Amino acid sequence: MDIEYLRTFCLNKAGTTEDFPFDDKTLVFKVVGKMYALFRLETDPLQINLKCDPERAEILREEHSSIIPGYHMNKKHWNTLVLDGDLSASMVKELIDHSYDLVYQKLPKKSKLILEQANEEI
């Protein structure tokens, strides 16, 4: 999976913005200002930090050597995916969706309503 494909996938999610708040090597995707994906651009292979349900995070780490505790993140709630070919494209997209959904669920009702109205207008 290449970075542009994943970048487009993230940007197609409602309310998503991208920026480089930490440095010029870490691309961050946010929904209404809350992070859900961090791409470490200087790594080869590409690595992505994603939020994850804590119980599921542990299971994924046990099942996949390419999923490790979140680099520079709260390791209970974040995983790092090493995109070395071990993980299928559908799994990576599903885990991005899961991360987005976890963050979206915690948004205030007002923010959710604004996003829903924006989606209806599209």
PDB file of C-alpha atoms in Angstrom:
ATOM      1  CA  MET A   1       0.000   0.000   0.000  1.00  0.00           C
ATOM      2  CA  ASP A   2       1.380   3.364  -0.865  1.00  0.00           C
ATOM      3  CA  ILE A   3       1.162   6.564   1.119  1.00  0.00           C
ATOM      4  CA  GLU A   4      -0.980   8.420  -1.423  1.00  0.00           C
ATOM      5  CA  TYR A   5      -3.629   5.695  -1.431  1.00  0.00           C
ATOM      6  CA  LEU A   6      -3.814   5.714   2.381  1.00  0.00           C
ATOM      7  CA  ARG A   7      -3.741   9.524   2.501  1.00  0.00           C
ATOM      8  CA  THR A   8      -6.718   9.694   0.125  1.00  0.00           C
ATOM      9  CA  PHE A   9      -8.509   7.006   2.126  1.00  0.00           C
ATOM     10  CA  CYS A  10      -8.154   9.089   5.310  1.00  0.00           C
ATOM     11  CA  LEU A  11      -9.062  12.399   3.671  1.00  0.00           C
ATOM     12  CA  ASN A  12     -12.315  10.916   2.372  1.00  0.00           C
ATOM     13  CA  LYS A  13     -13.543  10.486   5.945  1.00  0.00           C
ATOM     14  CA  ALA A  14     -15.938  13.179   7.177  1.00  0.00           C
ATOM     15  CA  GLY A  15     -14.280  16.069   8.970  1.00  0.00           C
ATOM     16  CA  THR A  16     -10.739  14.825   8.366  1.00  0.00           C
ATOM     17  CA  THR A  17      -7.854  17.254   8.129  1.00  0.00           C
ATOM     18  CA  GLU A  18      -4.143  16.610   7.759  1.00  0.00           C
ATOM     19  CA  ASP A  19      -1.131  18.487   9.056  1.00  0.00           C
ATOM     20  CA  PHE A  20       2.382  18.197  10.442  1.00  0.00           C
ATOM     21  CA  PRO A  21       1.996  19.399  14.060  1.00  0.00           C
ATOM     22  CA  PHE A  22       5.127  17.692  15.416  1.00  0.00           C
ATOM     23  CA  ASP A  23       7.730  17.730  12.640  1.00  0.00           C
ATOM     24  CA  ASP A  24       7.995  17.408   8.861  1.00  0.00           C
ATOM     25  CA  LYS A  25       8.210  13.602   9.045  1.00  0.00           C
ATOM     26  CA  THR A  26       4.975  12.781  10.871  1.00  0.00           C
ATOM     27  CA  LEU A  27       1.770  13.312   8.891  1.00  0.00           C
ATOM     28  CA  VAL A  28      -1.220  13.482  11.239  1.00  0.00           C
ATOM     29  CA  PHE A  29      -4.874  12.956  10.360  1.00  0.00           C
ATOM     30  CA  LYS A  30      -7.529  14.401  12.656  1.00  0.00           C
ATOM     31  CA  VAL A  31     -11.294  14.484  12.857  1.00  0.00           C
ATOM     32  CA  VAL A  32     -12.491  17.778  14.354  1.00  0.00           C
ATOM     33  CA  GLY A  33      -9.016  18.360  15.781  1.00  0.00           C
ATOM     34  CA  LYS A  34      -8.637  14.906  17.374  1.00  0.00           C
ATOM     35  CA  MET A  35      -5.893  12.592  16.086  1.00  0.00           C
ATOM     36  CA  TYR A  36      -6.792   9.201  14.694  1.00  0.00           C
ATOM     37  CA  ALA A  37      -3.823   8.375  12.433  1.00  0.00           C
ATOM     38  CA  LEU A  38      -0.132   9.295  12.366  1.00  0.00           C
ATOM     39  CA  PHE A  39       2.027   8.318   9.401  1.00  0.00           C
ATOM     40  CA  ARG A  40       5.782   8.109  10.067  1.00  0.00           C
ATOM     41  CA  LEU A  41       7.018   9.151   6.635  1.00  0.00           C
ATOM     42  CA  GLU A  42      10.742   8.613   7.245  1.00  0.00           C
ATOM     43  CA  THR A  43      10.417   4.895   7.912  1.00  0.00           C
ATOM     44  CA  ASP A  44      10.831   2.170   5.338  1.00  0.00           C
ATOM     45  CA  PRO A  45       8.514   0.385   5.368  1.00  0.00           C
ATOM     46  CA  LEU A  46       5.851   2.968   6.181  1.00  0.00           C
ATOM     47  CA  GLN A  47       4.514   2.886   9.740  1.00  0.00           C
ATOM     48  CA  ILE A  48       1.112   4.121  10.883  1.00  0.00           C
ATOM     49  CA  ASN A  49      -0.039   4.751  14.448  1.00  0.00           C
ATOM     50  CA  LEU A  50      -3.757   4.086  14.955  1.00  0.00           C
ATOM     51  CA  LYS A  51      -6.033   4.286  17.949  1.00  0.00           C
ATOM     52  CA  CYS A  52      -7.466   0.913  18.955  1.00  0.00           C
ATOM     53  CA  ASP A  53      -9.773  -0.588  21.547  1.00  0.00           C
ATOM     54  CA  PRO A  54      -7.375  -1.822  24.287  1.00  0.00           C
ATOM     55  CA  GLU A  55      -8.565  -5.440  24.272  1.00  0.00           C
ATOM     56  CA  ARG A  56      -8.482  -5.623  20.507  1.00  0.00           C
ATOM     57  CA  ALA A  57      -5.046  -3.967  20.458  1.00  0.00           C
ATOM     58  CA  GLU A  58      -3.610  -6.787  22.548  1.00  0.00           C
ATOM     59  CA  ILE A  59      -5.174  -9.469  20.373  1.00  0.00           C
ATOM     60  CA  LEU A  60      -3.886  -7.853  17.178  1.00  0.00           C
ATOM     61  CA  ARG A  61      -0.364  -7.633  18.598  1.00  0.00           C
ATOM     62  CA  GLU A  62      -0.445 -11.336  19.488  1.00  0.00           C
ATOM     63  CA  GLU A  63      -1.720 -12.340  16.049  1.00  0.00           C
ATOM     64  CA  HIS A  64       0.450 -10.091  13.836  1.00  0.00           C
ATOM     65  CA  SER A  65       4.156  -9.401  14.154  1.00  0.00           C
ATOM     66  CA  SER A  66       3.601  -6.232  12.078  1.00  0.00           C
ATOM     67  CA  ILE A  67       1.387  -4.719  14.778  1.00  0.00           C
ATOM     68  CA  ILE A  68       3.266  -3.414  17.799  1.00  0.00           C
ATOM     69  CA  PRO A  69       2.507  -1.066  20.703  1.00  0.00           C
ATOM     70  CA  GLY A  70       2.100   2.531  19.531  1.00  0.00           C
ATOM     71  CA  TYR A  71       5.423   4.295  18.944  1.00  0.00           C
ATOM     72  CA  HIS A  72       5.593   7.411  21.167  1.00  0.00           C
ATOM     73  CA  MET A  73       1.917   6.928  22.098  1.00  0.00           C
ATOM     74  CA  ASN A  74      -0.143   5.521  24.954  1.00  0.00           C
ATOM     75  CA  LYS A  75       0.518   1.847  24.324  1.00  0.00           C
ATOM     76  CA  LYS A  76      -2.794   0.811  25.838  1.00  0.00           C
ATOM     77  CA  HIS A  77      -4.812   2.748  23.239  1.00  0.00           C
ATOM     78  CA  TRP A  78      -2.522   2.958  20.204  1.00  0.00           C
ATOM     79  CA  ASN A  79      -0.895   0.439  17.855  1.00  0.00           C
ATOM     80  CA  THR A  80       1.794   0.923  15.254  1.00  0.00           C
ATOM     81  CA  LEU A  81       1.243  -0.924  11.988  1.00  0.00           C
ATOM     82  CA  VAL A  82       4.436  -1.721  10.100  1.00  0.00           C
ATOM     83  CA  LEU A  83       3.399  -1.924   6.453  1.00  0.00           C
ATOM     84  CA  ASP A  84       5.890  -4.581   5.412  1.00  0.00           C
ATOM     85  CA  GLY A  85       3.407  -6.666   3.405  1.00  0.00           C
ATOM     86  CA  ASP A  86       2.230  -8.840   6.309  1.00  0.00           C
ATOM     87  CA  LEU A  87      -1.086  -6.995   6.672  1.00  0.00           C
ATOM     88  CA  SER A  88      -3.677  -7.007   3.896  1.00  0.00           C
ATOM     89  CA  ALA A  89      -4.911  -3.737   2.427  1.00  0.00           C
ATOM     90  CA  SER A  90      -8.423  -4.507   3.660  1.00  0.00           C
ATOM     91  CA  MET A  91      -7.151  -5.030   7.203  1.00  0.00           C
ATOM     92  CA  VAL A  92      -5.203  -1.754   7.187  1.00  0.00           C
ATOM     93  CA  LYS A  93      -8.273   0.122   5.931  1.00  0.00           C
ATOM     94  CA  GLU A  94     -10.475  -1.577   8.533  1.00  0.00           C
ATOM     95  CA  LEU A  95      -8.061  -0.571  11.316  1.00  0.00           C
ATOM     96  CA  ILE A  96      -8.022   3.025  10.035  1.00  0.00           C
ATOM     97  CA  ASP A  97     -11.843   2.942  10.082  1.00  0.00           C
ATOM     98  CA  HIS A  98     -11.771   1.545  13.631  1.00  0.00           C
ATOM     99  CA  SER A  99      -9.429   4.320  14.787  1.00  0.00           C
ATOM    100  CA  TYR A 100     -11.568   7.005  13.148  1.00  0.00           C
ATOM    101  CA  ASP A 101     -14.738   5.538  14.675  1.00  0.00           C
ATOM    102  CA  LEU A 102     -13.240   5.467  18.186  1.00  0.00           C
ATOM    103  CA  VAL A 103     -12.306   9.141  17.948  1.00  0.00           C
ATOM    104  CA  TYR A 104     -15.608  10.097  16.296  1.00  0.00           C
ATOM    105  CA  GLN A 105     -17.602   8.400  19.084  1.00  0.00           C
ATOM    106  CA  LYS A 106     -15.903  10.635  21.675  1.00  0.00           C
ATOM    107  CA  LEU A 107     -16.691  13.879  19.846  1.00  0.00           C
ATOM    108  CA  PRO A 108     -19.220  16.272  21.373  1.00  0.00           C
ATOM    109  CA  LYS A 109     -22.758  15.977  19.985  1.00  0.00           C
ATOM    110  CA  LYS A 110     -22.476  19.408  18.375  1.00  0.00           C
ATOM    111  CA  SER A 111     -19.396  18.353  16.373  1.00  0.00           C
ATOM    112  CA  LYS A 112     -21.088  15.139  15.254  1.00  0.00           C
ATOM    113  CA  LEU A 113     -24.172  17.071  14.131  1.00  0.00           C
ATOM    114  CA  ILE A 114     -22.048  19.468  12.061  1.00  0.00           C
ATOM    115  CA  LEU A 115     -20.271  16.545  10.384  1.00  0.00           C
ATOM    116  CA  GLU A 116     -23.547  14.751   9.672  1.00  0.00           C
ATOM    117  CA  GLN A 117     -25.048  17.888   8.121  1.00  0.00           C
ATOM    118  CA  ALA A 118     -21.957  18.391   5.970  1.00  0.00           C
ATOM    119  CA  ASN A 119     -22.206  14.776   4.733  1.00  0.00           C
ATOM    120  CA  GLU A 120     -25.871  15.249   3.805  1.00  0.00           C
ATOM    121  CA  GLU A 121     -24.990  18.268   1.668  1.00  0.00           C
ATOM    122  CA  ILE A 122     -22.447  16.295  -0.375  1.00  0.00           C
TER     123      ILE A 122
END
